[in-house]
XYZ file of N, CA, C and O in Angstrom:
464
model
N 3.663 6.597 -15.527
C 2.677 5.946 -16.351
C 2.751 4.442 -16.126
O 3.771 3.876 -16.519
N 1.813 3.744 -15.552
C 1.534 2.686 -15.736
C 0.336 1.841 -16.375
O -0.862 2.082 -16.230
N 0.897 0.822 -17.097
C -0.009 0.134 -18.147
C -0.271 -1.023 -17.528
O 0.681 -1.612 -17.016
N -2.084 -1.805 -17.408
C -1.767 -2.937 -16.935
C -2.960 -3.263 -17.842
O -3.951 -2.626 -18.197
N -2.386 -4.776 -18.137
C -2.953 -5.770 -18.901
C -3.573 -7.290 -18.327
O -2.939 -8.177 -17.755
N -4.706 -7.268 -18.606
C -5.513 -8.720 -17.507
C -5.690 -9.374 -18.499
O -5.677 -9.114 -19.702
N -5.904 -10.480 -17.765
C -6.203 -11.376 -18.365
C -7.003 -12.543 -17.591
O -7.355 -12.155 -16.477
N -7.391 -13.889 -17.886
C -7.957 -15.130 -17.656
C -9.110 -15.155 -17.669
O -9.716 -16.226 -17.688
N -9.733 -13.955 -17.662
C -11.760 -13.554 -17.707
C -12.461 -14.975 -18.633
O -11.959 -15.136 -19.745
N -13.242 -15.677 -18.341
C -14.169 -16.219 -18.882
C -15.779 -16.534 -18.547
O -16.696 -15.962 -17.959
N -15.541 -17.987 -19.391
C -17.426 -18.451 -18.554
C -17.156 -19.906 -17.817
O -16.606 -20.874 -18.342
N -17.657 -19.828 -16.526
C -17.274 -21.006 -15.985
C -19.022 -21.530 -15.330
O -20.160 -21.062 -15.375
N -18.616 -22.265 -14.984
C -20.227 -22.833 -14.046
C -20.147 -22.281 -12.870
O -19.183 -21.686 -12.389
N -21.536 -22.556 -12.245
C -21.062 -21.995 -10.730
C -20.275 -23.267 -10.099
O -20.122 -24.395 -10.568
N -19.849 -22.728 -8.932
C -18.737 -23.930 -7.967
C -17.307 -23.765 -9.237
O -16.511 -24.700 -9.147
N -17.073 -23.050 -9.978
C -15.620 -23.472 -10.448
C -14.864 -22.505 -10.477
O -15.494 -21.508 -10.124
N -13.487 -22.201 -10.797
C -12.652 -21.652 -10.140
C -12.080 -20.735 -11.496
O -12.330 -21.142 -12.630
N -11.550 -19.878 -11.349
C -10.700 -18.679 -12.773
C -9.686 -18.309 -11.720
O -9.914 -18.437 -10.517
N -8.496 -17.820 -12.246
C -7.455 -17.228 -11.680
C -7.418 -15.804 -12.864
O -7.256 -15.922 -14.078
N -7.593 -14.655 -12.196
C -6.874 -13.557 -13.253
C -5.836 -12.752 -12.896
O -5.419 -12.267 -11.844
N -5.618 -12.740 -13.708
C -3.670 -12.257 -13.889
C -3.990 -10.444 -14.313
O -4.839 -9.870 -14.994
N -3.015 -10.081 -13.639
C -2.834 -8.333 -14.485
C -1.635 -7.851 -14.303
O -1.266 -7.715 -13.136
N -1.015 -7.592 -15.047
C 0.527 -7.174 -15.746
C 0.567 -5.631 -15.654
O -0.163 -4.917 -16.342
N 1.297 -5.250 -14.927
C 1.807 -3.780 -14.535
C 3.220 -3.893 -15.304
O 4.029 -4.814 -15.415
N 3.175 -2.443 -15.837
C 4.613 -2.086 -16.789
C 5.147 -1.575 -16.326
O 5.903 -0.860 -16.984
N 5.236 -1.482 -14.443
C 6.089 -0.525 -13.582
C 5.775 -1.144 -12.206
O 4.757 -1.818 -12.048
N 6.634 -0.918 -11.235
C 6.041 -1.464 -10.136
C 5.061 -0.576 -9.604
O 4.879 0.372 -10.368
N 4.297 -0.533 -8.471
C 3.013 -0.111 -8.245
C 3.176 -0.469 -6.560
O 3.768 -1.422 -6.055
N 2.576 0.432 -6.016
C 2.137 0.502 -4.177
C 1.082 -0.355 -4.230
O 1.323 -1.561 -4.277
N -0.435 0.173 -4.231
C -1.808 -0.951 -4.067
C -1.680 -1.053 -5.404
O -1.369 -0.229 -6.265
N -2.098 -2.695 -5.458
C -2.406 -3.115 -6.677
C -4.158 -3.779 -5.930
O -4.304 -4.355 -4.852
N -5.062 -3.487 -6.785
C -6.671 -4.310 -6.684
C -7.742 -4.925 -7.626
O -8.026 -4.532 -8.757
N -8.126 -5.666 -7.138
C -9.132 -6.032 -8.197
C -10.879 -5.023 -7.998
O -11.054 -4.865 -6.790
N -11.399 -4.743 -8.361
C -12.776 -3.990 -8.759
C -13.501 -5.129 -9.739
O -12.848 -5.747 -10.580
N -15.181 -5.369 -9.494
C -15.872 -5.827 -10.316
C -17.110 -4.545 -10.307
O -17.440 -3.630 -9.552
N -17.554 -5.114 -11.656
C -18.821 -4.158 -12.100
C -19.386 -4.710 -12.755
O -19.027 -4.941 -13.910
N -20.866 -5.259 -12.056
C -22.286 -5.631 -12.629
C -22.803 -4.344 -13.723
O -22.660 -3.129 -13.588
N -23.373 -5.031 -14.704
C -24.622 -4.114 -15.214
C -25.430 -3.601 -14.377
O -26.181 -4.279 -13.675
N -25.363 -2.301 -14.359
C -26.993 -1.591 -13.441
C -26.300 -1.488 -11.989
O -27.002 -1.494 -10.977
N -24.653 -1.378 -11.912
C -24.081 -1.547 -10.446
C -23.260 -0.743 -10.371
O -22.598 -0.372 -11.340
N -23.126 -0.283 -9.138
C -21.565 0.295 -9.171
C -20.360 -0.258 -9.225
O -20.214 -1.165 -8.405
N -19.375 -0.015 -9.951
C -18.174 -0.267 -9.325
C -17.466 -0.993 -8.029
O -17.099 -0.185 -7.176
N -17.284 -1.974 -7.819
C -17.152 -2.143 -6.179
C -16.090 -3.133 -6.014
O -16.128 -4.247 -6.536
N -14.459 -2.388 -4.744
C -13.646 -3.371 -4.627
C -13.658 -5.217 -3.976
O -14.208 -5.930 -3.137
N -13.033 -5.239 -4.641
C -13.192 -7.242 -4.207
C -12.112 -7.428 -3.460
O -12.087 -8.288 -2.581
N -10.686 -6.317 -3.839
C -9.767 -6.976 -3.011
C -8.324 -6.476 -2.900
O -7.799 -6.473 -4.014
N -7.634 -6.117 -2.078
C -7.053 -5.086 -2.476
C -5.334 -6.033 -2.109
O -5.368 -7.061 -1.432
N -4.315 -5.622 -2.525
C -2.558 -5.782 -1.711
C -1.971 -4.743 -1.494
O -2.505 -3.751 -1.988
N -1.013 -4.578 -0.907
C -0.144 -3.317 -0.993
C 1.206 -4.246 -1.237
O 1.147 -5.476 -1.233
N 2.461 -3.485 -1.455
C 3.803 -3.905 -2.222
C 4.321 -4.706 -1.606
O 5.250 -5.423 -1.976
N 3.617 -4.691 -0.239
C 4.422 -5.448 0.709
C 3.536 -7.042 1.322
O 4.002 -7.959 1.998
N 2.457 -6.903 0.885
C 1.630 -8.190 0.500
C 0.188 -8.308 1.413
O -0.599 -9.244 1.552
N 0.216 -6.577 2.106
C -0.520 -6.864 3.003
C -1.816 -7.620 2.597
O -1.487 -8.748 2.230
N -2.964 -7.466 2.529
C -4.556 -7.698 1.966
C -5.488 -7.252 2.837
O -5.534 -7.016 4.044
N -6.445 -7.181 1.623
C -7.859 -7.040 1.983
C -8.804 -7.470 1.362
O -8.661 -7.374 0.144
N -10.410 -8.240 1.944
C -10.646 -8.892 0.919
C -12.488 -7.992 1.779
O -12.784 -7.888 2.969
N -13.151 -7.617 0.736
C -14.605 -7.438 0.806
C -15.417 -8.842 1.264
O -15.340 -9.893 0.627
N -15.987 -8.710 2.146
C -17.097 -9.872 3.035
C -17.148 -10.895 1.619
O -16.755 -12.026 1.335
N -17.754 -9.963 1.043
C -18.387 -11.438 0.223
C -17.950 -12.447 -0.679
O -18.541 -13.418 -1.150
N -16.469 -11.897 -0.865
C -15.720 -13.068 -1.368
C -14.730 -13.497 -0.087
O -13.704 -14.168 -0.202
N -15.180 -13.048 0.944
C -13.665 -13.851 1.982
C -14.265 -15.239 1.896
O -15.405 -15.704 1.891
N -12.770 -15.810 1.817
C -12.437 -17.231 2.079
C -12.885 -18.055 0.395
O -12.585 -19.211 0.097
N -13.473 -17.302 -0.282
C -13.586 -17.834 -1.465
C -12.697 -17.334 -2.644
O -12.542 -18.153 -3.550
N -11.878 -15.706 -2.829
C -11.181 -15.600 -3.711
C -9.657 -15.371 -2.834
O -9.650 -15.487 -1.608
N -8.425 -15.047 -3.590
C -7.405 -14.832 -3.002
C -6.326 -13.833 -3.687
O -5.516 -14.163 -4.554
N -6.408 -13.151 -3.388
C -5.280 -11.695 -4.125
C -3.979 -11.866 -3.872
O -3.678 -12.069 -2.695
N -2.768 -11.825 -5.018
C -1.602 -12.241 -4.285
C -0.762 -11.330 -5.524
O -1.373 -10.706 -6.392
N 0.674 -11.379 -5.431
C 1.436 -10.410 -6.411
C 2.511 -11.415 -6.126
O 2.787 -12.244 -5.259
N 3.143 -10.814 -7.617
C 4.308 -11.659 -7.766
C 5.414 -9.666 -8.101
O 5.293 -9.210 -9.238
N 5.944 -9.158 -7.480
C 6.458 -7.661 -7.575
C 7.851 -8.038 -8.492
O 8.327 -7.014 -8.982
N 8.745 -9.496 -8.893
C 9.366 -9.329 -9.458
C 8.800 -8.756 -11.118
O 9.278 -7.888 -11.848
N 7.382 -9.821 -11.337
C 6.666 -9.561 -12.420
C 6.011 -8.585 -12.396
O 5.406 -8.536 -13.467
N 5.767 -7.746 -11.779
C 4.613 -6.521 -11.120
C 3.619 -7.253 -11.769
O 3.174 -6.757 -12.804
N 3.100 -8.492 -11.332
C 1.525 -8.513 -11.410
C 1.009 -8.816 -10.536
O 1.698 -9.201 -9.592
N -0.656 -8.796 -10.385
C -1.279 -9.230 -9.264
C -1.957 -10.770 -10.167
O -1.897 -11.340 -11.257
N -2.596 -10.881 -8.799
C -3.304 -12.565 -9.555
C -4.615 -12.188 -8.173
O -4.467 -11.611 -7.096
N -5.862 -12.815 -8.816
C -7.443 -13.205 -7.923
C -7.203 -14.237 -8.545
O -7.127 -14.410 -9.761
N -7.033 -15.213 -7.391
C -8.036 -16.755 -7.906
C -9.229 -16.553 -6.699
O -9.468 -16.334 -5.512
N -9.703 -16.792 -7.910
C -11.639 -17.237 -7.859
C -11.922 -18.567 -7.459
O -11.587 -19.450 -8.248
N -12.693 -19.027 -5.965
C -13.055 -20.496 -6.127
C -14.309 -20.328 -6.027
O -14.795 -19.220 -5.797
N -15.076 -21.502 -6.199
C -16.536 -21.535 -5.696
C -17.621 -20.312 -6.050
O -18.609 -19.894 -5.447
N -16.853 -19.860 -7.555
C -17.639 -18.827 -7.804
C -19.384 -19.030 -7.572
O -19.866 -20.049 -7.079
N -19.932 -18.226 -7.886
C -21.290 -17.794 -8.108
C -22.168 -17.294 -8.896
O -21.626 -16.221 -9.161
N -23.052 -17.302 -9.411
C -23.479 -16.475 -10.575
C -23.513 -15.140 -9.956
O -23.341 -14.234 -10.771
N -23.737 -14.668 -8.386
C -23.383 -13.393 -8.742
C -22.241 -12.581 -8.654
O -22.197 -11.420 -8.249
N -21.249 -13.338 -9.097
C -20.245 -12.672 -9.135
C -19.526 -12.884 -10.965
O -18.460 -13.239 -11.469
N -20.632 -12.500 -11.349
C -20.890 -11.965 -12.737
C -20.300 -11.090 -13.058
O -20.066 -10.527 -11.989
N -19.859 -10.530 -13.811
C -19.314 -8.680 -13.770
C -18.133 -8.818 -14.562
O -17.327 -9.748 -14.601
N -18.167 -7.650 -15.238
C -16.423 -7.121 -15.402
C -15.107 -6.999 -14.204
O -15.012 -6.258 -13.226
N -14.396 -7.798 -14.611
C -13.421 -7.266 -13.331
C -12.196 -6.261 -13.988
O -11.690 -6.530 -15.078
N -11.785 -5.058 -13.173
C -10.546 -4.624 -13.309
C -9.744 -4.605 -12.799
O -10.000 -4.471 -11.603
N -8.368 -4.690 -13.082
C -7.559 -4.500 -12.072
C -7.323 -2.303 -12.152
O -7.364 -1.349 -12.930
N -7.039 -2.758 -10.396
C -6.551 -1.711 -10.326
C -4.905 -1.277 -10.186
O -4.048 -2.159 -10.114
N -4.654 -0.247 -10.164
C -3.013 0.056 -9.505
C -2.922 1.451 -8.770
O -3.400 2.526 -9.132
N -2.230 1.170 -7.716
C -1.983 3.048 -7.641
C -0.650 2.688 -7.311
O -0.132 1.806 -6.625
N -0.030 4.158 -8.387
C 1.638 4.317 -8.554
C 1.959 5.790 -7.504
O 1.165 6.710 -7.309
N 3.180 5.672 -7.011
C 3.270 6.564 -6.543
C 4.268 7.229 -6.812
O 5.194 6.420 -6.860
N 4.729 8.466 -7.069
C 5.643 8.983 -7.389
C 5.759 10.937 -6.742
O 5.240 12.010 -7.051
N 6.712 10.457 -5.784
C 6.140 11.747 -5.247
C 6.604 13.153 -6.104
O 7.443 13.335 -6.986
N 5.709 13.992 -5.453
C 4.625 14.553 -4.600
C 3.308 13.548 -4.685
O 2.562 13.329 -3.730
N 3.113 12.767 -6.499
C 1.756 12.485 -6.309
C 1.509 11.045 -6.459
O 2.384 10.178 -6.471
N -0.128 10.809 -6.607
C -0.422 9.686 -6.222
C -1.286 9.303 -7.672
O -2.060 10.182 -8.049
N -1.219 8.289 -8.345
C -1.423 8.623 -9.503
C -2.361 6.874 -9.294
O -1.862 5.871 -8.784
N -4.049 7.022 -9.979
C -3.891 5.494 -10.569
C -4.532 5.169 -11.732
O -5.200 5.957 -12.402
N -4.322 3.928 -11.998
C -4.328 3.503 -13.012
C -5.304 2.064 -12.874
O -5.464 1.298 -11.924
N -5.836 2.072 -14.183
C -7.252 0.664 -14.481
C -6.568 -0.079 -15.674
O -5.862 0.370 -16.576
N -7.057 -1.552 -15.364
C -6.609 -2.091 -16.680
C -8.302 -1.732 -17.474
O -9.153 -0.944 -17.061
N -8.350 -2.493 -18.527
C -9.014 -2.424 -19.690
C -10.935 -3.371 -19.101
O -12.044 -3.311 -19.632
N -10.512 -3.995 -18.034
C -11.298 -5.023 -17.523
C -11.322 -6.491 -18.422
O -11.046 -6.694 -19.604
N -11.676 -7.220 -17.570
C -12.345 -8.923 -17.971
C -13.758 -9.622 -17.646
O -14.284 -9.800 -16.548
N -14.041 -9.836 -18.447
C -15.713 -10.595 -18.503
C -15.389 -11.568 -17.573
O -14.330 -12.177 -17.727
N -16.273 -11.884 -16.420
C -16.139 -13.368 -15.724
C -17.598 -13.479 -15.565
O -18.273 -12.824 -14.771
N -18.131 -14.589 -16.599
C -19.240 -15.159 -15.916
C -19.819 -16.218 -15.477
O -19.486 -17.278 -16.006
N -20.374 -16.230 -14.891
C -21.148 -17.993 -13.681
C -22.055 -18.125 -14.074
O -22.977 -17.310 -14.041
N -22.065 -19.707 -14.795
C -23.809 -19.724 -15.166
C -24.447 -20.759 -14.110
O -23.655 -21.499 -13.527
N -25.316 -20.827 -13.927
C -26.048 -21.083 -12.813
C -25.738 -23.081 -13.140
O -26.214 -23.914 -12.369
């Protein structure tokens, strides 16, 4: 069972920057961030694995940055140069592994919005 808790979600202008934080109560294999527009799907922004690899979806490369701190099991997105459309709920994600299985887990999400 893992619990994760986010945080830093707000309202910023466009061009300015949020960092969000998410707190895992266990360590975790991929840890990711997911945003979700109204009227949208679900869709990853950015992913690590334990060992720091990354991945970042086109449309935030070079503008956000996914990183973990595994003593704290959290992850961190800093956000620069946001946009209004990158509006949305964000969640973090986690997947725990514990064999045989593969188990994951969502935080609660965070509001981030860009006003024009």
């Amino acid at each position: 069972q893992v619990q994760l808790v986010e945080s830093g979600g707000g309202l910023v202008q466009a061009g300015g920057s949020l960092r969000l934080s998410c707190a895992a109560s266990r360590s975790t294999f991929t840890m990711a961030w997911y945003r979700q527009a109204p009227g949208k799907q679900r869709e990853l922004v950015a992913s690590i694995t334990s060992g720091g690899s990354t991945d970042y979806v086109d449309f935030v490369k070079d503008r956000f940055t996914i990183s973990r701190d595994n003593a704290k099991n959290t992850v961190y997105l800093q956000m620069n140069s946001l946009k209004p459309e990158d509006t949305a709920v964000y969640y973090c994600y986690a997947e725990a592994r514990r064999w045989p299985t593969r188990l994951d887990y969502w935080g609660q999400g965070t509001q981030v919005t860009v006003s024009s």
